[in-house]
Amino acid sequence: MVFVLDSYYSKSMGDAWMKEIYLLPLYVVVIRDNEDFFPPKTRLQKILNESKKAGCNAYVILVANGLQVSRLLQFAEGDRLLNAQGYFLFLDDSRLFHSGMHYLWNRLVNAVFLRRFNVYKRRSGEQPVKERLDLNVLHYPAHGRKTLPTTHIDTWHHGKFRYGRNHFPDKTRDLRGKLLRVAVFEHVPAVTKQARQFFQGENNNIQETPNSSEALGIEFEILRVIAKVMNFKASLYTPPNVDKERWGSPGPNDTYTGLLGEAVASRAAFFLGDLHYTLRHYRLLDLSLPYNTECLTFLTPESLMDNSWKLLIAPFKLYTWIAVILTLLSGGIIFHLFSLSYERYIIHFKRMKTSLEKNLENFEVPKSAKTGKQSIKSPASFISDDKKGLYLFTELQNSILYTYSMLLLVSLPRLPNAWALRVFIGWWWLYSILVVVSYRASMTAVLANSVDRITIDTIVQLAKSPIAVGGWGEDKKELFLTSNDVYAQKVGSKFELVTDEEEALSRVANGTFGYYENIYHLKQARTKRQILNDEQKKNASSRNEAHHLDRILHIMQECVVHMPISVGLDKHSPLKPRVDKLIQRMVETGLIQKWLNEVLQSSKTEETQEGTETQKMLVDLQNLYIGFVILAVGYFFSLFALISELLHWKYIVQKNPTFDKYYLDVFYKKQ
């Protein structure tokens, strides 16, 4: 327990009351009558800090000066030096209930106010009446423009309570249909634009079934469940100028704009807007138990690289080309070795056998009874038949050439009669079919989309890229600058603060910027940008005007940080314990994932509608650029070979002394 006493109550109570509660850890603070708390005394600050760390949850503040108590509470609550969920005992003073203190009594709900009635005598000589203490409380939530009224709950008289009620009931379990204000900033996936139908009017009921089946957002659905269980009505509103200010930025005198400005001014009980679970937000408002973890990354432009010059080699990767070329060379060499082996050994053996048979004295060839001709062939005829077709592969250059032609599915001028070559050629054809079909299929795909897309997918690539980056909020920039990663610091050094999202997306489409947000919001922004680009293209084509083609927007695959997301509540909100339990149950039952899938499905539907009109992939002149390059290279080398042969004939062959154009056969025999 923590006792805060002034000089009067410190003297009047004495030390006897400590004997009654000597088993409890106590912190006793005696303040001076003229003590001020802006700035506070260091000793008071240390005592309140230590008491909160020790887990003190009961505060007895007996100070007669109500203005001094109000300033003490404002200081201690603002610096989070009090356990707002604890139990408080104050002296009843009307100066505690003015309009400037309403926000405090919506946070310190377990507060009891003592109204003391002094002892007096009616007649001389009579026994004096003992003093009486009335116990009063405030209703939750505390609303009103003037002084708040208190409600009497019990009386301490003759050493006991008159009614014996629970003086600290749970006021948040059933709010009995009371109205709570909810500040909303539309941000996917927390709140979608379809939820705007509930933002009108002060007495709107978010528990009503929506008119459409469209997703309303995770936090909107969470609020609907909480409102139903805790029995209150939510008055949803959007803060002024929230579309530009978004969550808000700090201003003079510890003020904020946007959604955080509403939290600092305590104008609402809940704050919906995809709030990050960060220390900065914790200092300004209360954050519920995180219900989801979002991937924060960048929306970057894709760079296009013209690869028409390498379409001939694009269908296969480097190692595939190496394997095909090595197989071609080894196949040609094997064909050549088979032919030489067959010519040197098999045919040579048959010639020796034929010469032996010719030396036989009685070699007769039987004749057919019908035709009178020879019925079998001579051995020489077998030799000549087996040798047919071997000339295709007996020379190495011809072997490589014909092997290459078979790989291109060009038939041989003659199929060799040698069975070893025939078997190998059959299997080589199967290999050629597989390679050629794969090459043609890949070539078709490359021709249909012959432009390589260069994307930024890591923080290292983003740091090395020349494009600028940026996002909303100075805390995002500080996250990069304070990182231990060198590349993250480089990103932070060129991080720009964004105030206009549309302008940022236009810069991304122009290829000069990277936009930082959560991945769900980036998907929706990319879809909207694509739809806008298609509409502008249609309008330009209808007016026969040129349309600037935007870059394709790409979401970086690497997550910069996985950020926990929470529902915002008023600072020191008494609703937080109950809300945390409900959110935990929603996470465990899978409702959060269900609502997230609904939001993602809505984005996918928009992308599907945007992509219904498919573009036909037509091959243009740029795609066939490599074909003309190959043809030009062929012309060049063919012309070079022709000129080389002519020069060789003129300056080498004709200059030979033995050259005679009338006896070329004699000349070539000598050569």
Tab-separated table of C-alpha atoms in Angstrom, residues 241-543:
chain	number	residue	atom	x	y	z
A	241	ASN	CA	-7.727	15.584	-41.488
A	242	VAL	CA	-6.769	11.976	-40.693
A	243	ASP	CA	-6.333	11.115	-44.392
A	244	LYS	CA	-3.263	13.370	-44.540
A	245	GLU	CA	-2.088	13.220	-40.936
A	246	ARG	CA	-2.685	9.433	-40.694
A	247	TRP	CA	-1.415	8.232	-37.290
A	248	GLY	CA	-0.089	11.681	-36.480
A	249	SER	CA	3.154	13.503	-35.873
A	250	PRO	CA	4.412	15.412	-32.807
A	251	GLY	CA	3.684	19.103	-32.498
A	252	PRO	CA	4.453	21.860	-29.986
A	253	ASN	CA	3.770	21.428	-26.246
A	254	ASP	CA	3.647	17.620	-26.389
A	255	THR	CA	0.713	17.612	-28.799
A	256	TYR	CA	0.071	15.261	-31.701
A	257	THR	CA	-2.001	15.273	-34.834
A	258	GLY	CA	-4.027	12.510	-36.487
A	259	LEU	CA	-5.052	9.386	-34.617
A	260	LEU	CA	-2.411	9.779	-31.914
A	261	GLY	CA	-3.647	13.329	-31.293
A	262	GLU	CA	-7.021	11.876	-30.325
A	263	ALA	CA	-5.282	9.488	-27.929
A	264	VAL	CA	-3.185	12.206	-26.279
A	265	ALA	CA	-6.298	14.347	-25.812
A	266	SER	CA	-8.250	11.326	-24.439
A	267	ARG	CA	-11.178	11.913	-26.786
A	268	ALA	CA	-11.993	8.223	-27.292
A	269	ALA	CA	-11.891	4.876	-25.523
A	270	PHE	CA	-10.665	2.847	-28.529
A	271	PHE	CA	-8.359	3.701	-31.425
A	272	LEU	CA	-8.484	1.567	-34.567
A	273	GLY	CA	-5.826	2.012	-37.219
A	274	ASP	CA	-3.251	-0.770	-37.412
A	275	LEU	CA	-1.165	0.513	-34.499
A	276	HIS	CA	2.329	-0.925	-34.151
A	277	TYR	CA	3.354	-2.399	-30.819
A	278	THR	CA	6.177	0.079	-30.196
A	279	LEU	CA	7.553	1.995	-27.211
A	280	ARG	CA	6.511	5.311	-28.751
A	281	HIS	CA	2.867	4.242	-28.949
A	282	TYR	CA	3.028	2.742	-25.448
A	283	ARG	CA	3.986	6.120	-24.013
A	284	LEU	CA	0.970	7.812	-25.593
A	285	LEU	CA	-1.778	5.217	-25.161
A	286	ASP	CA	-2.457	1.655	-24.052
A	287	LEU	CA	-1.989	-1.209	-26.504
A	288	SER	CA	-3.931	-4.421	-26.312
A	289	LEU	CA	-2.446	-7.860	-26.617
A	290	PRO	CA	-1.007	-8.162	-30.184
A	291	TYR	CA	-3.510	-9.963	-32.387
A	292	ASN	CA	-1.328	-10.298	-35.488
A	293	THR	CA	2.198	-9.844	-36.817
A	294	GLU	CA	2.585	-7.925	-40.074
A	295	CYS	CA	5.441	-7.965	-42.545
A	296	LEU	CA	6.752	-4.441	-43.174
A	297	THR	CA	8.561	-4.122	-46.483
A	298	PHE	CA	8.957	-1.885	-49.547
A	299	LEU	CA	6.983	-1.424	-52.741
A	300	THR	CA	9.619	-1.046	-55.466
A	301	PRO	CA	9.557	-0.614	-59.253
A	302	GLU	CA	10.614	-3.359	-61.612
A	303	SER	CA	13.409	-2.585	-64.050
A	304	LEU	CA	13.165	-3.891	-67.602
A	305	MET	CA	16.208	-5.209	-69.463
A	306	ASP	CA	16.089	-5.846	-73.226
A	307	ASN	CA	17.504	-9.320	-73.865
A	308	SER	CA	16.499	-9.687	-77.518
A	309	TRP	CA	20.153	-9.963	-78.499
A	310	LYS	CA	20.518	-13.236	-76.585
A	311	LEU	CA	17.271	-14.971	-77.594
A	312	LEU	CA	19.260	-17.714	-79.343
A	313	ILE	CA	20.871	-18.823	-76.091
A	314	ALA	CA	18.126	-17.710	-73.697
A	315	PRO	CA	16.135	-20.996	-73.745
A	316	PHE	CA	18.938	-22.885	-71.950
A	317	LYS	CA	21.007	-21.993	-68.935
A	318	LEU	CA	24.805	-21.960	-68.996
A	319	TYR	CA	25.303	-25.468	-67.634
A	320	THR	CA	22.665	-26.843	-70.003
A	321	TRP	CA	24.510	-25.352	-72.976
A	322	ILE	CA	27.797	-26.806	-71.742
A	323	ALA	CA	26.198	-30.244	-71.422
A	324	VAL	CA	24.629	-30.058	-74.911
A	325	ILE	CA	27.865	-28.898	-76.578
A	326	LEU	CA	29.968	-31.547	-74.821
A	327	THR	CA	27.414	-34.202	-75.795
A	328	LEU	CA	27.528	-33.008	-79.414
A	329	LEU	CA	31.328	-33.213	-79.551
A	330	SER	CA	31.457	-36.565	-77.786
A	331	GLY	CA	28.676	-37.943	-80.041
A	332	GLY	CA	30.493	-36.871	-83.209
A	333	ILE	CA	33.753	-38.388	-81.960
A	334	ILE	CA	31.991	-41.657	-81.035
A	335	PHE	CA	30.398	-41.868	-84.487
A	336	HIS	CA	33.824	-41.303	-86.011
A	337	LEU	CA	35.459	-43.976	-83.842
A	338	PHE	CA	32.703	-46.489	-84.624
A	339	SER	CA	33.204	-45.925	-88.370
A	340	LEU	CA	36.968	-46.267	-88.179
A	341	SER	CA	36.729	-49.383	-86.048
A	342	TYR	CA	34.237	-50.979	-88.404
A	343	GLU	CA	36.339	-50.085	-91.464
A	344	ARG	CA	39.670	-51.242	-89.997
A	345	TYR	CA	38.617	-54.412	-88.202
A	346	ILE	CA	35.268	-55.737	-89.401
A	347	ILE	CA	35.677	-55.034	-93.134
A	348	HIS	CA	39.357	-55.970	-93.031
A	349	PHE	CA	38.461	-59.340	-91.517
A	350	LYS	CA	35.870	-59.933	-94.237
A	351	ARG	CA	38.421	-59.109	-96.972
A	352	MET	CA	40.857	-61.653	-95.578
A	353	LYS	CA	38.103	-64.225	-95.486
A	354	THR	CA	37.159	-63.440	-99.104
A	355	SER	CA	40.747	-63.840	-100.307
A	356	LEU	CA	40.901	-67.236	-98.657
A	357	GLU	CA	37.692	-68.345	-100.293
A	358	LYS	CA	38.934	-67.274	-103.736
A	359	ASN	CA	41.869	-69.625	-103.378
A	360	LEU	CA	39.593	-72.580	-102.979
A	361	GLU	CA	39.910	-74.793	-106.041
A	362	ASN	CA	36.393	-76.059	-106.171
A	363	PHE	CA	34.422	-72.892	-105.489
A	364	GLU	CA	31.047	-73.200	-107.177
A	365	VAL	CA	28.025	-71.043	-106.740
A	366	PRO	CA	24.706	-72.998	-106.778
A	367	LYS	CA	22.059	-71.837	-109.131
A	368	SER	CA	18.377	-71.479	-108.582
A	369	ALA	CA	16.208	-74.116	-110.090
A	370	LYS	CA	13.708	-71.615	-111.425
A	371	THR	CA	15.801	-68.697	-112.682
A	372	GLY	CA	19.159	-70.326	-113.264
A	373	LYS	CA	20.890	-67.353	-111.536
A	374	GLN	CA	23.135	-67.303	-108.518
A	375	SER	CA	21.077	-67.728	-105.324
A	376	ILE	CA	23.679	-66.170	-103.007
A	377	LYS	CA	25.960	-63.184	-103.211
A	378	SER	CA	29.651	-63.436	-103.333
A	379	PRO	CA	31.671	-62.336	-100.249
A	380	ALA	CA	32.855	-59.254	-102.102
A	381	SER	CA	29.284	-58.085	-102.460
A	382	PHE	CA	28.833	-58.390	-98.661
A	383	ILE	CA	31.893	-56.246	-98.127
A	384	SER	CA	30.671	-53.526	-100.452
A	385	ASP	CA	27.214	-53.497	-98.810
A	386	ASP	CA	28.612	-53.154	-95.284
A	387	LYS	CA	30.854	-50.297	-96.356
A	388	LYS	CA	27.964	-48.230	-97.700
A	389	GLY	CA	27.241	-45.127	-95.604
A	390	LEU	CA	30.494	-45.276	-93.628
A	391	TYR	CA	31.899	-42.326	-95.560
A	392	LEU	CA	29.548	-40.062	-93.598
A	393	PHE	CA	31.570	-40.553	-90.412
A	394	THR	CA	35.023	-41.713	-91.471
A	395	GLU	CA	36.253	-38.097	-91.502
A	396	LEU	CA	36.050	-36.218	-88.199
A	397	GLN	CA	34.720	-32.931	-89.598
A	398	ASN	CA	31.986	-34.750	-91.516
A	399	SER	CA	31.127	-36.781	-88.431
A	400	ILE	CA	30.653	-33.617	-86.341
A	401	LEU	CA	28.635	-31.980	-89.117
A	402	TYR	CA	26.229	-34.899	-89.583
A	403	THR	CA	25.903	-35.343	-85.822
A	404	TYR	CA	24.959	-31.655	-85.587
A	405	SER	CA	22.430	-32.076	-88.419
A	406	MET	CA	20.769	-34.978	-86.611
A	407	LEU	CA	20.516	-32.808	-83.491
A	408	LEU	CA	18.602	-30.285	-85.617
A	409	LEU	CA	16.333	-33.097	-86.876
A	410	VAL	CA	17.826	-33.061	-90.395
A	411	SER	CA	17.858	-36.549	-91.969
A	412	LEU	CA	21.097	-38.187	-93.117
A	413	PRO	CA	21.724	-38.516	-96.869
A	414	ARG	CA	22.125	-42.281	-96.357
A	415	LEU	CA	21.714	-44.560	-93.393
A	416	PRO	CA	24.858	-46.698	-92.827
A	417	ASN	CA	24.497	-50.471	-93.178
A	418	ALA	CA	26.727	-51.114	-90.199
A	419	TRP	CA	24.497	-52.269	-87.347
A	420	ALA	CA	26.649	-50.729	-84.631
A	421	LEU	CA	26.122	-47.284	-86.152
A	422	ARG	CA	22.424	-47.915	-86.778
A	423	VAL	CA	21.777	-48.766	-83.129
A	424	PHE	CA	23.711	-45.730	-81.901
A	425	ILE	CA	21.959	-43.461	-84.428
A	426	GLY	CA	18.573	-44.657	-83.145
A	427	TRP	CA	19.367	-43.706	-79.556
A	428	TRP	CA	20.933	-40.445	-80.733
A	429	TRP	CA	17.656	-39.589	-82.466
A	430	LEU	CA	15.748	-40.088	-79.211
A	431	TYR	CA	18.176	-37.770	-77.434
A	432	SER	CA	17.881	-35.212	-80.266
A	433	ILE	CA	14.070	-35.246	-80.075
A	434	LEU	CA	14.105	-34.512	-76.344
A	435	VAL	CA	16.655	-31.699	-76.654
A	436	VAL	CA	14.977	-30.071	-79.660
A	437	VAL	CA	11.484	-30.215	-78.164
A	438	SER	CA	12.765	-28.639	-74.922
A	439	TYR	CA	14.593	-25.923	-76.844
A	440	ARG	CA	11.581	-25.102	-79.017
A	441	ALA	CA	9.201	-24.932	-76.069
A	442	SER	CA	11.555	-22.683	-74.134
A	443	MET	CA	12.161	-20.541	-77.205
A	444	THR	CA	8.410	-20.057	-77.632
A	445	ALA	CA	8.107	-18.917	-74.035
A	446	VAL	CA	11.048	-16.539	-74.399
A	447	LEU	CA	9.608	-15.047	-77.579
A	448	ALA	CA	6.286	-14.456	-75.835
A	449	ASN	CA	7.996	-12.600	-73.005
A	450	SER	CA	11.486	-11.701	-74.006
A	451	VAL	CA	12.079	-8.974	-71.392
A	452	ASP	CA	13.883	-9.837	-68.173
A	453	ARG	CA	12.430	-8.259	-65.032
A	454	ILE	CA	14.970	-6.998	-62.528
A	455	THR	CA	13.421	-6.801	-59.059
A	456	ILE	CA	14.634	-5.603	-55.652
A	457	ASP	CA	13.993	-8.377	-53.133
A	458	THR	CA	16.479	-7.791	-50.284
A	459	ILE	CA	17.535	-4.907	-48.084
A	460	VAL	CA	21.058	-5.221	-49.510
A	461	GLN	CA	19.799	-4.702	-53.071
A	462	LEU	CA	17.671	-1.777	-51.914
A	463	ALA	CA	20.646	-0.119	-50.219
A	464	LYS	CA	22.765	-0.488	-53.364
A	465	SER	CA	20.032	0.712	-55.732
A	466	PRO	CA	19.970	4.400	-56.753
A	467	ILE	CA	16.256	4.874	-55.997
A	468	ALA	CA	15.106	6.854	-52.970
A	469	VAL	CA	12.956	5.266	-50.251
A	470	GLY	CA	10.460	6.602	-47.779
A	471	GLY	CA	7.379	6.074	-45.677
A	472	TRP	CA	5.162	7.711	-43.120
A	473	GLY	CA	6.470	8.665	-39.681
A	474	GLU	CA	9.798	9.606	-38.168
A	475	ASP	CA	9.819	6.412	-36.085
A	476	LYS	CA	10.175	4.388	-39.303
A	477	LYS	CA	13.280	6.342	-40.235
A	478	GLU	CA	14.723	5.949	-36.734
A	479	LEU	CA	14.218	2.197	-37.009
A	480	PHE	CA	16.684	2.068	-39.906
A	481	LEU	CA	19.142	4.611	-38.543
A	482	THR	CA	19.438	2.839	-35.170
A	483	SER	CA	19.841	-0.603	-36.706
A	484	ASN	CA	23.101	-2.541	-36.340
A	485	ASP	CA	22.941	-3.563	-40.001
A	486	VAL	CA	25.134	-1.416	-42.250
A	487	TYR	CA	22.790	-1.761	-45.222
A	488	ALA	CA	19.763	-0.812	-43.103
A	489	GLN	CA	21.601	2.336	-42.028
A	490	LYS	CA	22.232	3.190	-45.690
A	491	VAL	CA	18.517	2.813	-46.342
A	492	GLY	CA	17.792	5.036	-43.341
A	493	SER	CA	20.165	7.728	-44.595
A	494	LYS	CA	18.092	8.147	-47.774
A	495	PHE	CA	14.707	7.564	-46.112
A	496	GLU	CA	12.216	10.353	-46.854
A	497	LEU	CA	9.130	11.220	-44.829
A	498	VAL	CA	5.995	10.775	-46.931
A	499	THR	CA	2.909	12.909	-46.388
A	500	ASP	CA	1.050	12.122	-49.627
A	501	GLU	CA	0.656	8.429	-50.448
A	502	GLU	CA	-0.606	9.023	-53.994
A	503	GLU	CA	2.468	11.047	-54.822
A	504	ALA	CA	4.678	8.319	-53.357
A	505	LEU	CA	2.977	5.650	-55.490
A	506	SER	CA	3.417	7.828	-58.576
A	507	ARG	CA	7.138	8.055	-57.850
A	508	VAL	CA	7.291	4.274	-57.471
A	509	ALA	CA	5.539	3.876	-60.832
A	510	ASN	CA	8.099	6.238	-62.364
A	511	GLY	CA	10.914	4.015	-61.104
A	512	THR	CA	12.502	6.492	-58.684
A	513	PHE	CA	11.115	5.545	-55.258
A	514	GLY	CA	10.460	2.698	-52.809
A	515	TYR	CA	7.441	2.960	-50.491
A	516	TYR	CA	7.529	1.440	-46.961
A	517	GLU	CA	4.346	-0.087	-45.537
A	518	ASN	CA	2.836	-3.386	-44.428
A	519	ILE	CA	2.502	-6.026	-47.115
A	520	TYR	CA	-1.319	-6.096	-47.064
A	521	HIS	CA	-1.610	-2.362	-47.618
A	522	LEU	CA	1.001	-2.525	-50.390
A	523	LYS	CA	-0.962	-5.223	-52.219
A	524	GLN	CA	-4.079	-3.080	-52.170
A	525	ALA	CA	-2.147	0.037	-53.234
A	526	ARG	CA	-0.547	-1.868	-56.114
A	527	THR	CA	-3.948	-3.076	-57.318
A	528	LYS	CA	-5.422	0.423	-57.184
A	529	ARG	CA	-2.467	1.808	-59.099
A	530	GLN	CA	-2.809	-0.819	-61.809
A	531	ILE	CA	-6.529	-0.129	-62.170
A	532	LEU	CA	-5.835	3.622	-62.434
A	533	ASN	CA	-3.123	2.997	-65.008
A	534	ASP	CA	-5.486	0.866	-67.131
A	535	GLU	CA	-8.190	3.536	-67.004
A	536	GLN	CA	-5.746	6.231	-68.080
A	537	LYS	CA	-4.536	4.002	-70.902
A	538	LYS	CA	-8.100	3.430	-72.146
A	539	ASN	CA	-8.897	7.146	-72.008
A	540	ALA	CA	-5.688	7.982	-73.876
A	541	SER	CA	-6.404	5.387	-76.569
A	542	SER	CA	-9.953	6.691	-77.023
A	543	ARG	CA	-8.528	10.187	-77.605
